[in-house]
Coordinates of C-alpha atoms in Angstrom, one line a residue:
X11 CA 143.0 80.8 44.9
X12 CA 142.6 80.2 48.6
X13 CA 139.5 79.1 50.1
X14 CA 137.7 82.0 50.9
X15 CA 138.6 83.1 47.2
X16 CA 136.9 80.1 46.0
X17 CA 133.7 80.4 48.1
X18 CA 133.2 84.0 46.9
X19 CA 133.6 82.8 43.5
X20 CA 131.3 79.9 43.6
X21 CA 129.0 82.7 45.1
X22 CA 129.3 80.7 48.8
X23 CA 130.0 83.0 51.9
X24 CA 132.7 81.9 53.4
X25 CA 132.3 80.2 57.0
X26 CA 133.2 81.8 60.4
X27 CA 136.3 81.4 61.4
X28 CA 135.6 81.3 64.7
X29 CA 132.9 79.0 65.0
X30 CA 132.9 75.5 66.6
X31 CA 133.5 72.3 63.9
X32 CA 129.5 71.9 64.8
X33 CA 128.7 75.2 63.8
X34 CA 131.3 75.3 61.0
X35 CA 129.7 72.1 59.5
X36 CA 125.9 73.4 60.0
X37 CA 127.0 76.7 58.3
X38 CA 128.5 74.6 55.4
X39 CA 125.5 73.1 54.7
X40 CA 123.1 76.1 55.3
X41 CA 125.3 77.8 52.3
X42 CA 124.7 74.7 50.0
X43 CA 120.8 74.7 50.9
X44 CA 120.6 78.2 50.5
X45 CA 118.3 78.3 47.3
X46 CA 116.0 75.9 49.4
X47 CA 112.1 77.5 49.6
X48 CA 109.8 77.6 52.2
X49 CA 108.8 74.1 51.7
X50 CA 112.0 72.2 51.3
X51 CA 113.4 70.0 53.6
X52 CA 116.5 71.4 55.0
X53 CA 119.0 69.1 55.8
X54 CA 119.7 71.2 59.4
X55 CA 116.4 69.7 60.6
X56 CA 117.3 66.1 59.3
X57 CA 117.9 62.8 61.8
X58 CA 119.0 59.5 61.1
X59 CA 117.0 56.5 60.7
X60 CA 118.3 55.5 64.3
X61 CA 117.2 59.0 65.6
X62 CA 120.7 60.8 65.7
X63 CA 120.9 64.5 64.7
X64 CA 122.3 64.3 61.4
X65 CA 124.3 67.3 61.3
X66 CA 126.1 66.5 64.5
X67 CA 127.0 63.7 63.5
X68 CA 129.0 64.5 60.6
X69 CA 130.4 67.1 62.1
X70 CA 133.4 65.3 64.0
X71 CA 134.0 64.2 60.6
X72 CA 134.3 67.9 59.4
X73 CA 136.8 68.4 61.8
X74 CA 139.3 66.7 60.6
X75 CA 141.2 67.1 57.2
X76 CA 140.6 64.5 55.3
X77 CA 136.8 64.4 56.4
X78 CA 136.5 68.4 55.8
X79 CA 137.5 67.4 51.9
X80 CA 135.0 64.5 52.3
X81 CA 132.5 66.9 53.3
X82 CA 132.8 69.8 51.1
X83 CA 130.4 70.7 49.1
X84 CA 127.9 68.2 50.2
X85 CA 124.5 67.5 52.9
X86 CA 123.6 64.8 54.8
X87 CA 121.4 64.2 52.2
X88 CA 123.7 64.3 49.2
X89 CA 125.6 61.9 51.5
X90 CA 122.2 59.8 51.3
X91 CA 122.3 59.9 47.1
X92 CA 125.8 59.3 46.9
X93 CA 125.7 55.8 49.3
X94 CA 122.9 55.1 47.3
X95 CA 124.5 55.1 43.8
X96 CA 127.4 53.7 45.1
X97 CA 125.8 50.6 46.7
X98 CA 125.8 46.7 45.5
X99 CA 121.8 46.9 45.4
X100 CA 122.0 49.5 43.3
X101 CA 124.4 47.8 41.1
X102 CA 122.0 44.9 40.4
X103 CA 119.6 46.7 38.5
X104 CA 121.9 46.8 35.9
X105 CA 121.4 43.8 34.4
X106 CA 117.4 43.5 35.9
X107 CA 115.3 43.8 32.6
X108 CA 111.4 44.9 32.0
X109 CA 110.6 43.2 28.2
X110 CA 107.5 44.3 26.3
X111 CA 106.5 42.3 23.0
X112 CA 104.6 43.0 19.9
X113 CA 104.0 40.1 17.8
X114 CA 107.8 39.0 16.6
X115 CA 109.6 42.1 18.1
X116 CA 110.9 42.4 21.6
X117 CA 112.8 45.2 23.4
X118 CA 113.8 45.3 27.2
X119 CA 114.9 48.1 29.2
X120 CA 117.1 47.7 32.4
X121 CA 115.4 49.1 35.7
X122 CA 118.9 51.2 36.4
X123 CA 117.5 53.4 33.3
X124 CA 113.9 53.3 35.3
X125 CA 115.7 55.0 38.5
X126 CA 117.8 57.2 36.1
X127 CA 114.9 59.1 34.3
X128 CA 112.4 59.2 37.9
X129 CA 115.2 61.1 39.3
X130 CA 115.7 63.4 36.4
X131 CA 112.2 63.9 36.0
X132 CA 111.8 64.3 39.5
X133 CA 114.6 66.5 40.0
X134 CA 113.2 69.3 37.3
X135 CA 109.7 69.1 39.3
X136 CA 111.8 69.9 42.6
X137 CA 113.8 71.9 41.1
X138 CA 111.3 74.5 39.7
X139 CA 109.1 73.9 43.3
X140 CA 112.7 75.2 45.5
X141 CA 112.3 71.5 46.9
X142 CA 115.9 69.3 48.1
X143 CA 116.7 68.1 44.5
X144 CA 119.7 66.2 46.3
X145 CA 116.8 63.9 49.1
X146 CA 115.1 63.9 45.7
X147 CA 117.4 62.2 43.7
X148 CA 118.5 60.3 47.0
X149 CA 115.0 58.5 46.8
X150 CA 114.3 58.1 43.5
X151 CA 117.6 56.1 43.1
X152 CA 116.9 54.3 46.2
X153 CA 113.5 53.4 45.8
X154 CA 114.1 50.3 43.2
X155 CA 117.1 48.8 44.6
X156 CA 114.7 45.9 46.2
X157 CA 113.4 44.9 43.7
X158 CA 113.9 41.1 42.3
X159 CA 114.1 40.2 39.0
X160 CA 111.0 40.2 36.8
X161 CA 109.7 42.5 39.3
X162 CA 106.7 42.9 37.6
X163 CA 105.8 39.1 38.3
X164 CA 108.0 39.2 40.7
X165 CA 106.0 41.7 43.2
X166 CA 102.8 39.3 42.7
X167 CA 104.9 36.1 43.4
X168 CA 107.2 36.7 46.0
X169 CA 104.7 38.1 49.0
X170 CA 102.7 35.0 47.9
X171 CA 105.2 32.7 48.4
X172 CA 106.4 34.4 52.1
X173 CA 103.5 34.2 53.5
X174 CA 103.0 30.0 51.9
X175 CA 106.5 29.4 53.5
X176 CA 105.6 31.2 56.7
X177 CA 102.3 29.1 57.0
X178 CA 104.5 25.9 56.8
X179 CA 106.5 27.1 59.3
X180 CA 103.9 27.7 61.7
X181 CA 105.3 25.7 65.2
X182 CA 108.6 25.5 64.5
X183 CA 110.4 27.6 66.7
X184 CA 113.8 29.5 66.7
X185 CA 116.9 27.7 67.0
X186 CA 119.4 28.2 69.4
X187 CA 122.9 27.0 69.4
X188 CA 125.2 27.3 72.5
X189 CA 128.1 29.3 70.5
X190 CA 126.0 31.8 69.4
X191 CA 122.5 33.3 71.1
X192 CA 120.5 33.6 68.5
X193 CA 118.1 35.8 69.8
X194 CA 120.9 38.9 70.4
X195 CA 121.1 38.9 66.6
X196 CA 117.7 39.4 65.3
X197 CA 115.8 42.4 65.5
X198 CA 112.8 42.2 68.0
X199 CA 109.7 44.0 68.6
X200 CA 109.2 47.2 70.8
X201 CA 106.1 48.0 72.8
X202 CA 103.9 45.7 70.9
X203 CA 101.3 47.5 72.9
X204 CA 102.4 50.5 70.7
X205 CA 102.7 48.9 67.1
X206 CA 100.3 46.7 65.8
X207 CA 101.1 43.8 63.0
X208 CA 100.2 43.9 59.4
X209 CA 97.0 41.7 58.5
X210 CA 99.7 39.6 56.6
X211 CA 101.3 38.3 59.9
X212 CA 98.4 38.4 61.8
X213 CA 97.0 35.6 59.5
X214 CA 99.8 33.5 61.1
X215 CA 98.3 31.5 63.9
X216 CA 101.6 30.7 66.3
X217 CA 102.8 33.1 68.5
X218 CA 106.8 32.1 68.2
X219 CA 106.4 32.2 64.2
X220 CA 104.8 35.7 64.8
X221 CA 107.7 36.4 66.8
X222 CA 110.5 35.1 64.2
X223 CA 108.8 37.3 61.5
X224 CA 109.0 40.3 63.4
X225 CA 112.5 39.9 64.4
X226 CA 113.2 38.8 61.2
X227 CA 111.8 40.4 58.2
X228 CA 111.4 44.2 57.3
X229 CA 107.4 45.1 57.8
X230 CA 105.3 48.2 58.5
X231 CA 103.5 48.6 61.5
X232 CA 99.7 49.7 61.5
X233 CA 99.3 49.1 57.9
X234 CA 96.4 46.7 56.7
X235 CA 97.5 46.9 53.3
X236 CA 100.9 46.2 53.6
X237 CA 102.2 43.2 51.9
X238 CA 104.7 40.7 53.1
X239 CA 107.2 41.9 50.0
X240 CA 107.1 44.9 48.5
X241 CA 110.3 47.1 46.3
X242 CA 110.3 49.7 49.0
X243 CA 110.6 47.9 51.9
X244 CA 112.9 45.5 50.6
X245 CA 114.6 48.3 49.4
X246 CA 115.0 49.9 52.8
X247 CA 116.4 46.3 54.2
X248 CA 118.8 46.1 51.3
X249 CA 120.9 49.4 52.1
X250 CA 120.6 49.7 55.9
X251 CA 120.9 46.3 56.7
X252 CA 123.4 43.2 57.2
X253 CA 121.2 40.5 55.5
X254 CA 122.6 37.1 56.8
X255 CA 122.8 38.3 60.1
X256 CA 120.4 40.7 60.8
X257 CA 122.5 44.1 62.3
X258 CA 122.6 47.6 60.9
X259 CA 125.4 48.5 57.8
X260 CA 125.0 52.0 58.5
X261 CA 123.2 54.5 60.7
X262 CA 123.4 57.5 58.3
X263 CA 120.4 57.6 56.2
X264 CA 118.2 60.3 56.6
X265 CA 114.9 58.9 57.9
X266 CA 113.6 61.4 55.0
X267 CA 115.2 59.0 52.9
X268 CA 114.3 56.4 53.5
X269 CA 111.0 56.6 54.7
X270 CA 110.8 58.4 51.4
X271 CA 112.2 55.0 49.6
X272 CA 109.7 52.8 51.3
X273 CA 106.6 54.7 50.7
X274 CA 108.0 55.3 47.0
X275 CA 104.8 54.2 45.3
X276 CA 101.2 57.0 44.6
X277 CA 99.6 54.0 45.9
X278 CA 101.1 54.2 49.4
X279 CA 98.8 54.5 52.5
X280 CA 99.6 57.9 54.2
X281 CA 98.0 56.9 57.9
X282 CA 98.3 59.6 60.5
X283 CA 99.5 56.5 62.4
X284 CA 101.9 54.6 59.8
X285 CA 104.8 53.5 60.9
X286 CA 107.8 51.1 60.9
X287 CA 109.8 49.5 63.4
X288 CA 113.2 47.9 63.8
X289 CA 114.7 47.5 67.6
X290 CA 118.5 46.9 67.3
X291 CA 120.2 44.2 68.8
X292 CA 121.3 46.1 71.9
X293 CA 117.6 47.1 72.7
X294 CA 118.9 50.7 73.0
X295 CA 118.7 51.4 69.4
X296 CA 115.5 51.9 68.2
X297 CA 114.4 52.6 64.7
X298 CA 111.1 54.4 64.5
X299 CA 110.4 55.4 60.6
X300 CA 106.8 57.0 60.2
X301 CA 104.6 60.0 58.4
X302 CA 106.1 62.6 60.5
X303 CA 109.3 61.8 58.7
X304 CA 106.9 62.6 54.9
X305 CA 108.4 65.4 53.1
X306 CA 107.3 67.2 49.8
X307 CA 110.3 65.6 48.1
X308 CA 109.3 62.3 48.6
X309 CA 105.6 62.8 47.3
X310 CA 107.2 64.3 43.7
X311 CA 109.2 61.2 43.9
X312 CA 105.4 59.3 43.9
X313 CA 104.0 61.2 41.3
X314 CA 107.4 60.8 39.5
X315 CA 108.1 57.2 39.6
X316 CA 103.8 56.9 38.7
X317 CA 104.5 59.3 35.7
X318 CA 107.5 57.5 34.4
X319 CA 106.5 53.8 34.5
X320 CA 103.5 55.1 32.9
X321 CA 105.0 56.8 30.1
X322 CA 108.2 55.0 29.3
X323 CA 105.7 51.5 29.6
X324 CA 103.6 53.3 26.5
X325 CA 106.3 54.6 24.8
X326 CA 108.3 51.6 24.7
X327 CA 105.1 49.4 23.2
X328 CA 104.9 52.0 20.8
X329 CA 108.3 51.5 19.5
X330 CA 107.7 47.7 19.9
X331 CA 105.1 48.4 17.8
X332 CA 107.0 50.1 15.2
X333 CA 109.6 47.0 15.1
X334 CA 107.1 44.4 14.7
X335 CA 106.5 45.7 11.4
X336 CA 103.6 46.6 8.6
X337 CA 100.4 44.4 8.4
X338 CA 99.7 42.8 5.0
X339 CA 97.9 46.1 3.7
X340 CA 101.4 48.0 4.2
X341 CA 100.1 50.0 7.6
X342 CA 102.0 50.3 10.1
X343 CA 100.2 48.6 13.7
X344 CA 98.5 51.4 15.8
X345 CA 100.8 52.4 18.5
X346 CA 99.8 52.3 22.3
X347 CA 99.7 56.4 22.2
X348 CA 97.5 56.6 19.0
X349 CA 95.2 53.6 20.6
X350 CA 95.0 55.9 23.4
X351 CA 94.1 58.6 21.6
X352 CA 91.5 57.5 19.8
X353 CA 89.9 55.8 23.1
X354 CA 90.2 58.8 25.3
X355 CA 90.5 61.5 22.4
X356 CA 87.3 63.8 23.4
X357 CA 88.3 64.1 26.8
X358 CA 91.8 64.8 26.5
X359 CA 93.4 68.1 27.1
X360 CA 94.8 69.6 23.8
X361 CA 98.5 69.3 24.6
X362 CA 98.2 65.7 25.3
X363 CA 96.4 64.9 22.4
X364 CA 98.9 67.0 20.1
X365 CA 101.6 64.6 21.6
X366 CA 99.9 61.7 21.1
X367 CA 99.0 62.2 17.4
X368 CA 103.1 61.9 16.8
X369 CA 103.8 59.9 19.2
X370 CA 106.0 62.3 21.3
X371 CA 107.0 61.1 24.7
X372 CA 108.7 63.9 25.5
X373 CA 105.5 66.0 25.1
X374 CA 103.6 64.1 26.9
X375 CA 106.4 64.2 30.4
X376 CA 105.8 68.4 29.4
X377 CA 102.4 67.8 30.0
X378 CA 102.3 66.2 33.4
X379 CA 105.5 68.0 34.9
X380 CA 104.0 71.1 34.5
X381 CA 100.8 69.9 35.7
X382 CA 102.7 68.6 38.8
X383 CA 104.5 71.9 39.2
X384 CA 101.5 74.1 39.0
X385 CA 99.2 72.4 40.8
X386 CA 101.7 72.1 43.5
X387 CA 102.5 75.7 43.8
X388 CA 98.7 76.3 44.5
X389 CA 98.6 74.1 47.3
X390 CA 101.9 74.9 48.7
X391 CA 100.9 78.7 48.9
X392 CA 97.8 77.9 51.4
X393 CA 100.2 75.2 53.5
X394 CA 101.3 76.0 56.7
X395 CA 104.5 74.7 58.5
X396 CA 103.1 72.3 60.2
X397 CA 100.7 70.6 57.5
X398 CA 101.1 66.7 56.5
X399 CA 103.4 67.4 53.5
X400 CA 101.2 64.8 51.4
X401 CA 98.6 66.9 51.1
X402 CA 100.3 69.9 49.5
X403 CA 101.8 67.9 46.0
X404 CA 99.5 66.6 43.7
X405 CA 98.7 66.5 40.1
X406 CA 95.5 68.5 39.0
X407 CA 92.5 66.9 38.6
X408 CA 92.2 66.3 34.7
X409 CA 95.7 65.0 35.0
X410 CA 95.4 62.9 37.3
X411 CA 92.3 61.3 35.1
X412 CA 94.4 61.5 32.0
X413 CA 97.2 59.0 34.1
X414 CA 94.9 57.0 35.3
X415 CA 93.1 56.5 31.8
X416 CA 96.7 56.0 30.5
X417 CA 97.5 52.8 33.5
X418 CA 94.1 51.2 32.1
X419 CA 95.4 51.9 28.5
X420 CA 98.7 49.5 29.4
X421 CA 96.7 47.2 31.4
X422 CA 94.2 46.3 28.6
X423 CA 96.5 47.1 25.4
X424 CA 99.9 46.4 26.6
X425 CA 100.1 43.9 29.4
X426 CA 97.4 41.7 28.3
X427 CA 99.0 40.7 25.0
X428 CA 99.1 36.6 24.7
X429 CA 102.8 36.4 24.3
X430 CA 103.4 38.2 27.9
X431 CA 100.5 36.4 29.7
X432 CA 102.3 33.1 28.9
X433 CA 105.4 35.0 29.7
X434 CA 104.1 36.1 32.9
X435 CA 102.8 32.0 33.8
X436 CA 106.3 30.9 33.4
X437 CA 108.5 33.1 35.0
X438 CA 105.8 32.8 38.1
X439 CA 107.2 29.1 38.1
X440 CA 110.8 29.9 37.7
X441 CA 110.7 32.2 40.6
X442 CA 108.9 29.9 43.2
X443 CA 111.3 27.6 42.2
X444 CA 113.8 29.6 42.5
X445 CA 112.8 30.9 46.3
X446 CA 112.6 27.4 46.9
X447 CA 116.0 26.3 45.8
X448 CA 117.3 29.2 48.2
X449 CA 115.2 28.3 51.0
X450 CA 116.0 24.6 50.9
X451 CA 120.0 25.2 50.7
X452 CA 121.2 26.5 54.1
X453 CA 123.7 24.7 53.2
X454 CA 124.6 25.1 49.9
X455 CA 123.8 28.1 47.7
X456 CA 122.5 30.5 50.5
X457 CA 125.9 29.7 52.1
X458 CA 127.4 30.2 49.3
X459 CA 126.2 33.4 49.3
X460 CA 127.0 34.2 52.7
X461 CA 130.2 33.6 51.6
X462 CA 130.3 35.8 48.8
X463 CA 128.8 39.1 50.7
X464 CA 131.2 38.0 53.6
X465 CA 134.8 38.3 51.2
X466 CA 132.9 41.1 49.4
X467 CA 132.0 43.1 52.3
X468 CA 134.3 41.6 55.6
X469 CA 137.6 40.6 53.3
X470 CA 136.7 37.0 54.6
X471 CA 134.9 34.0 54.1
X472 CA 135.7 32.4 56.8
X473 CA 135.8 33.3 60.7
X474 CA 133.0 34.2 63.0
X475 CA 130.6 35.8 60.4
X476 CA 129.8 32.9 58.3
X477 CA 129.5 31.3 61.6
X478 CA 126.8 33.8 63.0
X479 CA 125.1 33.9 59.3
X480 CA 124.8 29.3 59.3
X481 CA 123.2 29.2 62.7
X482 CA 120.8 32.2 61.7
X483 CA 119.7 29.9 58.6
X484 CA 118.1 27.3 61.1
X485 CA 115.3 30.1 61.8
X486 CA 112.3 29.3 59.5
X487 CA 111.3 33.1 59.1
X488 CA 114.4 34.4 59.0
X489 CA 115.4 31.6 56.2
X490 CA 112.3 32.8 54.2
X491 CA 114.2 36.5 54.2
X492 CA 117.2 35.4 53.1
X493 CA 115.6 34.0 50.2
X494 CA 114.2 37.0 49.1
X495 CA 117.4 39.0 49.9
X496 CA 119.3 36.4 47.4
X497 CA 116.8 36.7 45.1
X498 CA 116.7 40.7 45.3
X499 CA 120.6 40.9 44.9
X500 CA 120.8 38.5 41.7
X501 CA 119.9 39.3 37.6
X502 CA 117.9 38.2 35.4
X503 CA 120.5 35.7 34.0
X504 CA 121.3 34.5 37.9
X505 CA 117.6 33.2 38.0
X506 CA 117.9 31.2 35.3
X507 CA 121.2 29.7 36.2
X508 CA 120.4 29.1 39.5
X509 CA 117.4 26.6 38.4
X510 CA 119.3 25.2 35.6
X511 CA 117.5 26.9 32.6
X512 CA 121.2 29.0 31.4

């Protein structure tokens, strides 16, 4: 079957012959998109995070053979999902655990099964709103790939520690070295008259630290509450940037995407002002990443990645629950969803509580996708082109109560137990020490990694990379990243190695 045989069977029109590669390649993807509604973000309108058109981009890719085969069949922001899967930062959750315990019994769950199920349960919400399931899916996978092990503790610990180090390093200046200038390597701040500083660096009292941290470290501009670490961010760092020595890895994201991945969290601030900043090392590329880049995908992936944590926390405690046996009197322990229940039970809409009398997860995600879906579709009829797309997806109000009833559920059933308050006082130490082992070693294990990302990424260890990468480790601030870019990339088991525990 030739190709315009298989287009008409795959129910695809086939593409104008005599169109440009440009055109060819924009048709191409306006057939894939085709089921898009109203409200979905098509890629045609997408740019990179650097501010290229996305489309024309990958068109003189199109126009050859082997990119045309490349190409086929997939969007600038299936492109996005698919770097995203394929990445190392991805890789790493893997083997990055979440452990819930109920007297004797333990279980764990891996946050690359966290991802997994927000995207799936993300993608049936877009899917039934006519929303991009592929940017979708693109941020859902993307949004946990910065986070460092025990991220739980780890999100508490880690900004602490930044901004302690950063204090310390308050009037030491950057390094130079007559090889290499350091300061064409590091990212440095725009029209500071435009962007404003974080409340986190403004603590800092010395101008050059100030500096350093902005050139530095990834961090939001006009945003009070943003912290000096956080998944998202980190995240965004981890898959478009070179992290020993501070230049761009690609310049094909969507900034959809990834201003999508950074703001991944229902807690995120939506300012008609938020934005973030990186200028490139040639001062002509400029990465500007703010809410006019918010689309309805990326608040399902909020409301997603809320529902999920939420629901996969209580239903994991309830099966802990169930493994950590019957009391003396034979009973079985009451299960996080019944506790719930019997808390809450009055208020509760029927559904839920008919889920929660058996303990039925899969009820329960029923309950809040179609919730998310309807209420959505009600909003989204009233919204015109032009409205803030955070505004128009939300969960109804008696949802949104029963969510955040359920959070206070984990908070004072789940996460409070003594077993994982100890838990949580010694892994606080073991990762301070181990941010402090990576700081302290420019010249031993953070090489070492350098090393390692240089032979996996460059084919060498050697040469003028490392090079570059050693004489960037003299910068205080930019040390203090690479510490938490280590950290971010390792496991569980790496933690505990690294400060001589396995």
């Amino acid at each position: 079957m030739g190709t315009r045989g298989a287009e008409v069977a795959l129910g695809i029109r086939p593409i104008c012959q005599g169109a440009t590669m440009a055109e060819r390649y924009e048709e191409h993807v306006k057939l894939i998109e085709s089921t898009l509604g109203p409200h979905g973000f098509s890629s045609l309108s997408g740019r990179t995070i650097d501010g290229a058109d996305a489309i024309g981009k990958l068109s003189d890719r199109f126009a050859t053979s082997e990119g045309a085969a490349s190409l086929r069949g997939r969007t600038p922001s299936t492109i996005d999902r698919d770097r995203v899967i394929h990445s190392d930062a991805y890789r790493t959750l893997e083997n990055k655990r979440h452990v819930l315990f109920f007297g004797a019994a333990r279980l764990a769950r891996t946050y690359s099964s966290h991802a997994t199920k927000c995207s799936q349960v993300a993608r049936s919400a877009a899917a039934r709103l006519e929303l991009n399931v592929d940017l979708v899916e693109a941020i859902s996978l993307g949004s946990k790939v910065g986070s460092v092990p025990f991220i739980h503790v780890g999100k508490t610990v880690v900004p602490n520690w930044i901004e302690e180090k950063l204090a310390d390093a308050t009037g030491q200046s950057i390094q130079a070295n007559a090889q290499y200038d350091v300061k064409d390597a590091l990212f440095t701040v725009g029209s500071e008259g435009e962007y404003s500083f974080p409340s986190w660096i403004d603590k800092i009292k010395s101008p050059e630290t100030r500096r350093s941290v902005a050139a530095c470290m990834p961090w939001a501009a006009v945003q009070d509450e943003a912290e000096a670490y956080h998944s998202g961010q980190q995240s965004y760092w981890s898959l478009t940037v070179d992290p020993f020595v501070v230049k761009p890895v690609t310049d094909s994201f969507l900034a959809q995407t990834m201003y999508g991945v950074w703001r991944h969290s229902l807690d995120s601030p939506n300012k008609p002002d938020s934005r973030f900043l990186h200028a490139l090392q040639s001062r002509e590329l400029t990465r500007k990443i703010g809410v006019e880049h918010a689309t309805h995908e990326a608040v399902v992936v909020r409301y997603c990645d809320d529902i999920v944590w939420v629901l996969e926390n209580l239903n994991e405690a309830t099966r802990v629950a169930t493994l950590g046996g019957r009391s003396r009197g034979g009973e079985l322990p009451l299960s996080p969803f019944k506790g719930f229940l019997r808390t809450y039970g009055t208020s509760l809409p029927l559904e839920v509580r008919a889920a929660l009398g058996v303990d039925d997860a899969s009820g329960l995600y029923t309950y809040f996708i179609d919730d998310l879906v309807k209420e959505s579709k009600k909003r989204l009829d009233g919204v015109n082109d032009g409205a803030v797309a955070t505004e128009a997806i939300g969960l109804s109000e008696n949802a949104a109560d029963v969510l955040n009833n359920m959070k206070k559920h984990l908070d004072s059933a789940v996460f409070k137990t003594t077993r994982l308050e100890l838990r949580k006082g010694t892994l606080t130490n073991i990762l301070e020490t181990a941010l402090d082992i990576l700081y302290r070693s420019q010249d031993s294990e953070a090489l070492e990694w350098v090393r390692r990302y240089s032979l996996l990424n460059h084919g060498d260890d050697r040469g003028d990379y490392v090079e570059k990468a050693q004489v960037l480790l003299a910068t205080p601030a930019h040390r203090v990243q690479v510490a938490v870019n280590i950290l971010a990339s390792m496991s569980d088991s790496d933690v505990f190695h690294l400060v001589g525990l396995e």
